[in-house]
Short mmCIF file of C-alpha atoms in Angstrom, two decimals:
data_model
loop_
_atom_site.label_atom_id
_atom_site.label_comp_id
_atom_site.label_asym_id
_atom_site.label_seq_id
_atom_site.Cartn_x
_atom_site.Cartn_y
_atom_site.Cartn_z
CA UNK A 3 11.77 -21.31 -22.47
CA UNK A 4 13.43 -17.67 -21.35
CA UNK A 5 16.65 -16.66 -21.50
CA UNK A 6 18.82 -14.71 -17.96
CA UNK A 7 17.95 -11.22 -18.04
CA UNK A 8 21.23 -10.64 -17.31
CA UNK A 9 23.48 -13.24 -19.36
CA UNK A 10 21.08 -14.41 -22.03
CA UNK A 11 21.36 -17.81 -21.01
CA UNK A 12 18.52 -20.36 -21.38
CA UNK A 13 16.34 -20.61 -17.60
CA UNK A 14 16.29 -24.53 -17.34
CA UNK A 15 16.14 -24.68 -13.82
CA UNK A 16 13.28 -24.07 -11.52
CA UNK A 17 13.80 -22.92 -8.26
CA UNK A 18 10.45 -22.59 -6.58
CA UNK A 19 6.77 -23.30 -8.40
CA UNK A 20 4.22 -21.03 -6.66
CA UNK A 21 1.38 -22.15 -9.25
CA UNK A 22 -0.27 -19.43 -10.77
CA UNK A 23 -1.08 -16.08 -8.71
CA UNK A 24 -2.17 -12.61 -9.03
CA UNK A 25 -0.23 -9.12 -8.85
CA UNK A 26 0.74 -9.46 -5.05
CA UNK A 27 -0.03 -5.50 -4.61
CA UNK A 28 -3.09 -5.21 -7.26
CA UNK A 29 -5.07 -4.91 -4.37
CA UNK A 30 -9.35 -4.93 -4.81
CA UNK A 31 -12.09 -2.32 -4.18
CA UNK A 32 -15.01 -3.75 -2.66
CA UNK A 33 -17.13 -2.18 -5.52
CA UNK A 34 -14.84 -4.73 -7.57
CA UNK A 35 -15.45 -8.00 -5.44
CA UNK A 36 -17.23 -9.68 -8.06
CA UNK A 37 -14.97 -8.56 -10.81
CA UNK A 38 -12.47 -11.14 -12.26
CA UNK A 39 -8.22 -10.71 -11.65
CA UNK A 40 -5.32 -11.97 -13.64
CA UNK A 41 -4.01 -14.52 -12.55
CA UNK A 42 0.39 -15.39 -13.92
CA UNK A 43 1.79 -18.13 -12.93
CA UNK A 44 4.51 -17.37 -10.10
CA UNK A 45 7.53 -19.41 -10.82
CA UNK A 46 11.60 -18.75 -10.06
CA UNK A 47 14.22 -19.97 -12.22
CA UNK A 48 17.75 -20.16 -11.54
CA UNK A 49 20.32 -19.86 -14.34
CA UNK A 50 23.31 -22.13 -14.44
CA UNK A 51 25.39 -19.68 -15.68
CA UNK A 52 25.54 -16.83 -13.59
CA UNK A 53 23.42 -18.51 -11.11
CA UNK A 54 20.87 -15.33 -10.77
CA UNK A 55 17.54 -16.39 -9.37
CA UNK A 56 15.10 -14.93 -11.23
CA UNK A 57 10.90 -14.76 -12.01
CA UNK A 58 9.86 -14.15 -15.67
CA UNK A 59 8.16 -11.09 -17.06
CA UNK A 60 4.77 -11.95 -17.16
CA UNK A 61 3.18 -8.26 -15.79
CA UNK A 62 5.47 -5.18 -16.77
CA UNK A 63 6.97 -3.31 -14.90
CA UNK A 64 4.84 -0.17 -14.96
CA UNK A 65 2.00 -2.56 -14.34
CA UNK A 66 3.33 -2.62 -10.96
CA UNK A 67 4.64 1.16 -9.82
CA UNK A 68 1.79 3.11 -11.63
CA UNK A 69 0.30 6.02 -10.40
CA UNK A 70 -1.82 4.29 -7.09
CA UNK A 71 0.89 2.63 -5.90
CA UNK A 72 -0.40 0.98 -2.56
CA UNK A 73 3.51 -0.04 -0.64
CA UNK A 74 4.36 3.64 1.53
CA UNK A 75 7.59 2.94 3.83
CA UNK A 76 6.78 4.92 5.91
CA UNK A 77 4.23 3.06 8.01
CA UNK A 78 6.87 1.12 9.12
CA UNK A 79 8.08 2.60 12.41
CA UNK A 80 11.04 0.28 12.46
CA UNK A 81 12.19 0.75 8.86
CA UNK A 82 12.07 4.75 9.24
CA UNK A 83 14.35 3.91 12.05
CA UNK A 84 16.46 1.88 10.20
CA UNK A 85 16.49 4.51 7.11
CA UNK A 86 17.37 7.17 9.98
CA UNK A 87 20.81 5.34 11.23
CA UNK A 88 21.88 4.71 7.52
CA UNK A 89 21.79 8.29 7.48
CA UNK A 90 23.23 9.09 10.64
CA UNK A 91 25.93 6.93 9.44
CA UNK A 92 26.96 7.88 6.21
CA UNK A 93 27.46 11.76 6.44
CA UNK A 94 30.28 11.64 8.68
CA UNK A 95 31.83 8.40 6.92
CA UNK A 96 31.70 10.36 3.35
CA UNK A 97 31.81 13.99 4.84
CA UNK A 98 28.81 14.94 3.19
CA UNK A 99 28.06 18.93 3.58
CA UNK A 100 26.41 21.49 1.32
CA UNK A 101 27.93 21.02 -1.36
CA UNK A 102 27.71 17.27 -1.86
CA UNK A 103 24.90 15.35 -3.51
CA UNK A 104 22.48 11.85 -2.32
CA UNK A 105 20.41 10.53 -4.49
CA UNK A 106 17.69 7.80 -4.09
CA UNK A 107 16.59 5.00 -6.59
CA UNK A 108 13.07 3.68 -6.00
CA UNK A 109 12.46 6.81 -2.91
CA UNK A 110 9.18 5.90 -2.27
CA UNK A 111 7.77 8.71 0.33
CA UNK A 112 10.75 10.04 1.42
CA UNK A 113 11.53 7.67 4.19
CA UNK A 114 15.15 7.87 3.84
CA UNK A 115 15.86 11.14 2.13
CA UNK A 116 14.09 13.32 4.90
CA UNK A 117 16.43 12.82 7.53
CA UNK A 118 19.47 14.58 4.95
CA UNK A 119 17.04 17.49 5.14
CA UNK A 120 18.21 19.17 8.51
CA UNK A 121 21.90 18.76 7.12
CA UNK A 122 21.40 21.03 4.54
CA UNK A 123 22.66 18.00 2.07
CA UNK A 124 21.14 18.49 -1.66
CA UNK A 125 18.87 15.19 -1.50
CA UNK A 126 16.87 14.20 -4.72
CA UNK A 127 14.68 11.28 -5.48
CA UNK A 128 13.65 9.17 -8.08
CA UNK A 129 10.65 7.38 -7.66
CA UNK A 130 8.51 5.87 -10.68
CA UNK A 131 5.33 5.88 -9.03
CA UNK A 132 3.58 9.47 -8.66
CA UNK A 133 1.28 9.36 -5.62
CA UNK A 134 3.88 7.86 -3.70
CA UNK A 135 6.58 10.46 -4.71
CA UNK A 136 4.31 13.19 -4.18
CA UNK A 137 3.65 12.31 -0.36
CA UNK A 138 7.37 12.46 -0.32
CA UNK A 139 7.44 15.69 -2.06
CA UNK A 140 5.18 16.66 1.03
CA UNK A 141 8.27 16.04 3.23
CA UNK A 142 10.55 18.47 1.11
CA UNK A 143 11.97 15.25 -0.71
CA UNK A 144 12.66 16.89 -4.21
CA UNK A 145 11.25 13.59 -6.36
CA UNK A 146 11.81 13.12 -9.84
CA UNK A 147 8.96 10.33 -11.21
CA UNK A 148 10.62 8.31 -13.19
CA UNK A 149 12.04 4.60 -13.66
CA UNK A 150 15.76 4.60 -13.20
CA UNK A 151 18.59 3.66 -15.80
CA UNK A 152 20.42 4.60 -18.28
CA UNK A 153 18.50 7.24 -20.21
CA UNK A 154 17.57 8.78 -17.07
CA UNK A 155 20.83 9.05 -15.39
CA UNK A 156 22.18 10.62 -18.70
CA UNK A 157 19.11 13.06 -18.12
CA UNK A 158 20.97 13.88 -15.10
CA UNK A 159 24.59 14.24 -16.17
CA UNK A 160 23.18 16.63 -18.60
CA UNK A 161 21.79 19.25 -16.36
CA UNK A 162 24.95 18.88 -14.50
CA UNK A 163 23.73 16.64 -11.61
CA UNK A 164 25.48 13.73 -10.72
CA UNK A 165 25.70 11.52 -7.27
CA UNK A 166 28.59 11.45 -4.22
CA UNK A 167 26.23 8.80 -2.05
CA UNK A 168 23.74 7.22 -4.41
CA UNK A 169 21.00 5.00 -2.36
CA UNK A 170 19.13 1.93 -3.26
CA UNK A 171 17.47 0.02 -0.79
CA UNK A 172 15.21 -3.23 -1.89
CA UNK A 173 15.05 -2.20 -5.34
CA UNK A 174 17.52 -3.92 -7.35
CA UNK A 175 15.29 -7.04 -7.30
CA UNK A 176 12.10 -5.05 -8.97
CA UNK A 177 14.00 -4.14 -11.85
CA UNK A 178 13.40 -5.95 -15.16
CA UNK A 179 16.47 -4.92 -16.84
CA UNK A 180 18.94 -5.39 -14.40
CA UNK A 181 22.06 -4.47 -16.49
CA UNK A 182 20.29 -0.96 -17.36
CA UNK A 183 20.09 -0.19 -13.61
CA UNK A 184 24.20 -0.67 -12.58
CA UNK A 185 25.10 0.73 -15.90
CA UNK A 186 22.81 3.72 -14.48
CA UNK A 187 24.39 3.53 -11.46
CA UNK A 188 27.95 4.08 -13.30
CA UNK A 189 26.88 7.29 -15.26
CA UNK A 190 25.55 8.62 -12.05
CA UNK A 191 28.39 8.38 -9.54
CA UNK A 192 30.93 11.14 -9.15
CA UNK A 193 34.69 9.73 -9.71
CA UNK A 194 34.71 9.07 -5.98
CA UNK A 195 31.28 8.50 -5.51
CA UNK A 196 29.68 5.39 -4.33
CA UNK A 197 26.49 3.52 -3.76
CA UNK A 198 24.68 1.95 -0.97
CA UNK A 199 22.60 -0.70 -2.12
CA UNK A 200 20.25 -2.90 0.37
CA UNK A 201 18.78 -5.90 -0.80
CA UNK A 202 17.22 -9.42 1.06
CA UNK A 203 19.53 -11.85 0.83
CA UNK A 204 18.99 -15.33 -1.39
CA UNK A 205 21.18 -17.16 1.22
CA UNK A 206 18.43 -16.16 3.65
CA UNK A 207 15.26 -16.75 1.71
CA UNK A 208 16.64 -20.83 1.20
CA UNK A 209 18.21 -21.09 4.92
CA UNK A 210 14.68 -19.89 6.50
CA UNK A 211 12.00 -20.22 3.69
CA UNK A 212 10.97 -17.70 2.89
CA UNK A 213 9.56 -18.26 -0.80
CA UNK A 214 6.61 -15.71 0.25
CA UNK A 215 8.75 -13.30 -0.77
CA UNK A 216 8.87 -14.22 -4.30
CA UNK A 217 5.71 -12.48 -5.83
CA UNK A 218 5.49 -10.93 -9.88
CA UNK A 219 7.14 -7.40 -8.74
CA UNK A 220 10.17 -9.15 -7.70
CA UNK A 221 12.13 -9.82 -10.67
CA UNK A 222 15.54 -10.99 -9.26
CA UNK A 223 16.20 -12.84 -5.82
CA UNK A 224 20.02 -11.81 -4.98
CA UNK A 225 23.81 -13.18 -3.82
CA UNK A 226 26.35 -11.25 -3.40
CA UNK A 227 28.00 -14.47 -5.85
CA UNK A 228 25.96 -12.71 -8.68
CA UNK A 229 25.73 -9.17 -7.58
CA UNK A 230 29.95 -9.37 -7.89
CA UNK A 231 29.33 -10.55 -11.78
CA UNK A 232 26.74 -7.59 -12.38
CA UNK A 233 28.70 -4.84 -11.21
CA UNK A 234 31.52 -6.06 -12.42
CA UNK A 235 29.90 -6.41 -16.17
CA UNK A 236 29.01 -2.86 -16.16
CA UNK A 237 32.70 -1.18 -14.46
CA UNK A 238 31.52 -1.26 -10.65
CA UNK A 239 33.15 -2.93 -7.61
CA UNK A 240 31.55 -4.01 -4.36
CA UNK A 241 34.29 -2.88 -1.96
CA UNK A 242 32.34 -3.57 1.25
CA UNK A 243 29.39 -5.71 2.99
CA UNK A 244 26.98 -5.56 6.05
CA UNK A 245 24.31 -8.04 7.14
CA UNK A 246 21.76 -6.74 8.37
CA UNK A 247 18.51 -7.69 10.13
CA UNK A 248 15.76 -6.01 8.08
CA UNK A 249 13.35 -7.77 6.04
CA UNK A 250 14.27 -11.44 7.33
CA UNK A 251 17.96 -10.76 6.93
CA UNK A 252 19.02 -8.56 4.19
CA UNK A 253 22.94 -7.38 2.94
CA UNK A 254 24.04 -3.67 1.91
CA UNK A 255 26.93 -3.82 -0.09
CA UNK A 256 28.67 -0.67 -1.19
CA UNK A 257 30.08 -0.02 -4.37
CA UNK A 258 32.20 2.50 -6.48
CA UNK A 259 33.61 2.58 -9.97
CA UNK A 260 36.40 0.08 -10.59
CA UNK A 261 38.25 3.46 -11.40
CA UNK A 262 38.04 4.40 -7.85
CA UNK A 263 40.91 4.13 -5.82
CA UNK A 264 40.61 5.57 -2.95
CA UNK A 265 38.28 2.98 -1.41
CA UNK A 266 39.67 -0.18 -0.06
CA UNK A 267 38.28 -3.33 -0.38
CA UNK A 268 36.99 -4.96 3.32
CA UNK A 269 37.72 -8.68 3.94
CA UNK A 270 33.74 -9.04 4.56
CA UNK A 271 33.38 -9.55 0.53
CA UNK A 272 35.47 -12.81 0.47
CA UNK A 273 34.15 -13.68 3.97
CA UNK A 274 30.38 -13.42 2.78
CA UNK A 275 31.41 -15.22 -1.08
CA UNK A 276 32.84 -18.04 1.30
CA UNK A 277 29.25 -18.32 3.06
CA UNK A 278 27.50 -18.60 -0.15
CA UNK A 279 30.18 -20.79 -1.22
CA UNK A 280 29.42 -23.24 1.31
CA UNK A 281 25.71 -23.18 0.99
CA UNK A 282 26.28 -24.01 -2.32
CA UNK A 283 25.33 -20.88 -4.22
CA UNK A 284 27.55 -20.75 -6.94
CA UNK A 285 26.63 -24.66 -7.93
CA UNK A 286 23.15 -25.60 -9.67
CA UNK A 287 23.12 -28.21 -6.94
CA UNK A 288 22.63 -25.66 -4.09
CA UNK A 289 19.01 -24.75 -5.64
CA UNK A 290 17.56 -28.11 -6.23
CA UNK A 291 16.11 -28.66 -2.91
CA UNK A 292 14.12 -25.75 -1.54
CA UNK A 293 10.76 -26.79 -3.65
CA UNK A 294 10.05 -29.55 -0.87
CA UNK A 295 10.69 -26.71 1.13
CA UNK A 296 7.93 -24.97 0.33
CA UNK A 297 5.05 -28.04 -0.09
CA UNK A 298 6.34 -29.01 3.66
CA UNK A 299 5.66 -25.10 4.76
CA UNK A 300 2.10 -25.63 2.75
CA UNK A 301 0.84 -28.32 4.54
CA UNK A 302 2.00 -27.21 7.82
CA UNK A 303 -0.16 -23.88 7.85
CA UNK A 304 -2.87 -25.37 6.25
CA UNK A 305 -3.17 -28.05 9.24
CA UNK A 306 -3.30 -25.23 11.64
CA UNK A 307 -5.74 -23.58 10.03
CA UNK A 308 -8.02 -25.99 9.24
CA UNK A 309 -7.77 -27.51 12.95
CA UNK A 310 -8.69 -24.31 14.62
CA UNK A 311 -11.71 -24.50 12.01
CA UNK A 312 -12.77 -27.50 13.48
CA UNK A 313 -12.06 -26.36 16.90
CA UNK A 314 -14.06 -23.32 16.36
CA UNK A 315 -11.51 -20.92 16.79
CA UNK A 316 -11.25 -17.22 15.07
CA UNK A 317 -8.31 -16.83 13.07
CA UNK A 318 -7.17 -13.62 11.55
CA UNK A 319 -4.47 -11.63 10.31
CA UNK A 320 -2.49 -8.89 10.50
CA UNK A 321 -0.51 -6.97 7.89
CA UNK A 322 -1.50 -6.45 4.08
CA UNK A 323 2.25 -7.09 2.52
CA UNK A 324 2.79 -8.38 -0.41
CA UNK A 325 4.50 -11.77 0.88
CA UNK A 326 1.50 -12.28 2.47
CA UNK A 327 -0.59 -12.30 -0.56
CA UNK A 328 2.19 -14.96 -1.98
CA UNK A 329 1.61 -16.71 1.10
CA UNK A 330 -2.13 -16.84 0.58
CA UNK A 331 -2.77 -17.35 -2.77
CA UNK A 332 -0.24 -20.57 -2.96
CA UNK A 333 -2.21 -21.99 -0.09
CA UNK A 334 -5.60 -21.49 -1.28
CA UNK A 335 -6.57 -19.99 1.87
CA UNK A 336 -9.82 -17.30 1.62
CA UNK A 337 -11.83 -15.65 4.05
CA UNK A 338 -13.34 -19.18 4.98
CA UNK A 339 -10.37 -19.60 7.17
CA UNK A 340 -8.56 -16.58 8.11
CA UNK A 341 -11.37 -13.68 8.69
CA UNK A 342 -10.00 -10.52 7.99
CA UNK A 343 -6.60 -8.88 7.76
CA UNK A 344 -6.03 -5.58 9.15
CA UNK A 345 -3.08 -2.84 8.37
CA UNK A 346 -2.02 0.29 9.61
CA UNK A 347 -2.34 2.04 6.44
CA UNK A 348 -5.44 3.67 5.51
CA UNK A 349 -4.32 3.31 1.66
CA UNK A 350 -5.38 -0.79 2.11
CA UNK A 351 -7.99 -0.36 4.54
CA UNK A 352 -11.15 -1.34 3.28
CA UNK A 353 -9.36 -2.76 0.39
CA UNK A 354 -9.65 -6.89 -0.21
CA UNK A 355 -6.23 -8.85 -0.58
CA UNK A 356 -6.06 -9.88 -4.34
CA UNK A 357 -6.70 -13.05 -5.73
CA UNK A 358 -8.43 -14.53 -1.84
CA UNK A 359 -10.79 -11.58 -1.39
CA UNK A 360 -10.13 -11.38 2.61
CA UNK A 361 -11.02 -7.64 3.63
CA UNK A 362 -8.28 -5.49 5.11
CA UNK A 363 -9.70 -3.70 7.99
CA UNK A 364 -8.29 -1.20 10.56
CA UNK A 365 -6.01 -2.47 13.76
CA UNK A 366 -9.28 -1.85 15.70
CA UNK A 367 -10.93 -4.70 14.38
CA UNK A 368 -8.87 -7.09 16.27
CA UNK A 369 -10.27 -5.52 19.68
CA UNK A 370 -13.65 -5.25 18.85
CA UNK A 371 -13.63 -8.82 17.24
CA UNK A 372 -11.82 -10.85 19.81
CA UNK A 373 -9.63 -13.50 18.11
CA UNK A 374 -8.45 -16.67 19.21
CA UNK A 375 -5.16 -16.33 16.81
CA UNK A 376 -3.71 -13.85 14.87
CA UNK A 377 -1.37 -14.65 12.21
CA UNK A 378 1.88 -12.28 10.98
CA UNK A 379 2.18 -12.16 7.44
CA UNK A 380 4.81 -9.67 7.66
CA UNK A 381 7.03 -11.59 9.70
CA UNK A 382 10.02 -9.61 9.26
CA UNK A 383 8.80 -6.89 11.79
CA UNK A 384 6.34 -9.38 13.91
CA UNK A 385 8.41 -8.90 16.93
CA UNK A 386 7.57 -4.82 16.62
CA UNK A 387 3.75 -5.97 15.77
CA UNK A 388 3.75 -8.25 18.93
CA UNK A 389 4.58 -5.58 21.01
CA UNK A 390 2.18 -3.40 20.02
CA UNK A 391 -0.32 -5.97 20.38
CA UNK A 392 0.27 -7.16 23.38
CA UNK A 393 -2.78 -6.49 24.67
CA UNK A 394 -4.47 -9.08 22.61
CA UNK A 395 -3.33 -11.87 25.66
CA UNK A 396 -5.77 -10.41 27.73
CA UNK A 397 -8.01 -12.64 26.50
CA UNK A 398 -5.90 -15.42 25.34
CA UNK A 399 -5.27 -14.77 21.95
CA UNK A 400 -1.73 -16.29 20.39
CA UNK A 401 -0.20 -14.78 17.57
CA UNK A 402 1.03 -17.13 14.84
CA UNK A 403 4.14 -16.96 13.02
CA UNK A 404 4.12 -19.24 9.57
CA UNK A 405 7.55 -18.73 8.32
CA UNK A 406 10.16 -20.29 8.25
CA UNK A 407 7.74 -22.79 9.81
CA UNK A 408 4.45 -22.98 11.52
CA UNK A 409 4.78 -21.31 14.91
CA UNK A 410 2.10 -20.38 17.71
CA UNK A 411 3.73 -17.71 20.39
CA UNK A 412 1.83 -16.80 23.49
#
């Protein structure tokens, strides 16, 4: 067996068997349709120590973020918007000017860091894959394309640059060394600095199912139970917490050095510990449960595909995300019963999903081929995707919603 990435501890416990699957964003050329994949098997432990939820290294790291990286944020109109109000939010609340610093971990395209831009703030980025940072380098994002930790924020220190806001949304679970990235985080900060991390929250993922979202890239599924152990380990403090909506219901929490005074402590930590509490989170007990879960969430979209089959309806998708390919793969399902996927991004257009083979083809598809259903793999925004599909009712189509459970809407 493995031992915690973070305390060492032997992984005994499994908290979700997804069989065996491919690289959820190793996405194939059509030239390559005949060519065989890798499949790893996709399985989360939980360790009864520190309770982290975790998958085990099977693909590298650098096997995910290499240099055709296909995941760009900035497709998503609502997560721009999202990125935009952070912003909006946090120069006044840490006086950022001229003379202060932000830097990103994990920057992608510049999403975030662009809207700093007409502020005149020094931004800077850090993004490991290099096509991805250099569309944000397009922006004006300054990018530096690298992996983040230790070694490179003492890079940093030493040509004199270190953080007063440091940002890291929904990368914390893609790292494989986990202690590395906080102690990086440490070296970093100014005295008074502090960070902004975003991250999907494990209370969420067992309360509404959704075990799509553990795939290979995802190394660590998070609680704010074990994010106070981490950052505690490696002289950090989470002095404040937000729920938020994004990505089927996600925390920030904020941190600083445990140095730092001058930051107060909100009653939201021990109000959010005592939700996690209750759910059970901080007991081995709490995670023995959510397999059946999953099997129940199996069988359920596998009955509704293989009845419209029967009934000889035309089922498609829509979205290319990497849950979705989690989603997929675990339930066998190929282009036999859901025709085609389409995305807004031309970087997976004409691309096939990995490990099922369904083609990803432009939105326009879905007019010109008329479906009876389309199903959301990216549920988190499918409220923005049904409203820019509206359309489709015209001619009776119903979109299709398949987590936390099975759901046709009109």
């Amino acid at each position: 067996m493995a031992n915690c990435r973070f305390c060492g501890e032997e992984l005994k416990h499994v908290f979700a068997d997804l069989g065996l699957s491919p690289v959820s964003n190793a996405f194939v050329c059509e030239q390559d349709r005949n060519k065989p994949e890798v499949f790893y098997p996709l399985a989360a432990y939980v360790c009864d120590k520190c309770f982290l939820v975790q998958t085990l290294d099977f693909a590298p790291a650098d096997h995910h973020f290499h240099d055709s990286y296909i995941y760009f944020s900035s497709f998503s109109t609502a997560w721009v918007a999202h990125a935009k109000a952070f912003v909006e939010k946090i120069i006044p609340a840490r006086k950022l000017n001229k003379n202060s610093q932000v830097i990103e971990l994990a920057s992608n395209d510049g999403y975030l860091l662009r809207h700093f831009i007409p502020y005149e703030i020094p931004i800077l980025g850090i993004e490991p894959s290099k096509n991805v940072a250099a569309e944000a380098e397009k922006k004006g994002v300054p990018s530096l394309v690298k992996f983040f930790g230790v070694d490179t924020a003492k890079e940093l220190v030493k040509q004199e640059i270190q953080a007063d806001v440091i940002v890291a949304n929904n990368v914390l679970a893609h790292v494989p060394d986990i202690n590395d990235f906080a102690a990086g985080i440490n070296i970093l900060l100014k005295p008074n600095g502090i960070a902004s991390v975003e991250f999907p929250w494990l209370l969420n993922l067992i309360e509404k199912n959704q075990f799509d979202t553990i795939y290979h890239e995802h190394y660590s599924y998070l609680s704010l139970t074990f994010l106070t152990k981490l950052f505690l380990k490696n002289g950090l403090e989470i002095f404040d917490v937000e729920e938020l909506p994004t990505h089927g219901g996600s925390l920030r929490v904020y941190i600083k050095k445990n140095t730092n005074t001058s930051d107060s402590v909100s009653p939201s930590c021990a109000m959010l510990l005592d939700s996690e509490e209750r759910l059970g989170l901080s007991s081995i007990k709490g995670y023995g449960s959510f397999q059946e879960k999953i099997v129940r969430i199996k069988l359920d979209f596998l009955s509704f595909l293989v009845n419209a089959k029967r009934n000889g309806k035309k089922v498609v998708a829509y979205g290319a995300p990497a849950k979705g390919n989690t989603l997929l793969n675990y339930c066998g399902v190929g282009p036999e019963l859901i025709s085609f996927t389409v995305d807004i991004s031309p970087h997976k257009q004409g691309m096939l999903l990995p490990g099922t083979r369904i083609q990803v083809r432009p939105v326009e598809a879905i007019y010109e081929e008329k479906p009876d259903y389309i199903v959301i793999l990216p549920w988190n925004i499918k409220d923005e995707i049904m409203d820019q599909m509206k359309e489709v009712r015209n001619w009776g189509c119903r979109f299709v919603v398949p987590i936390p459970s099975t759901e046709e809407n009109c």
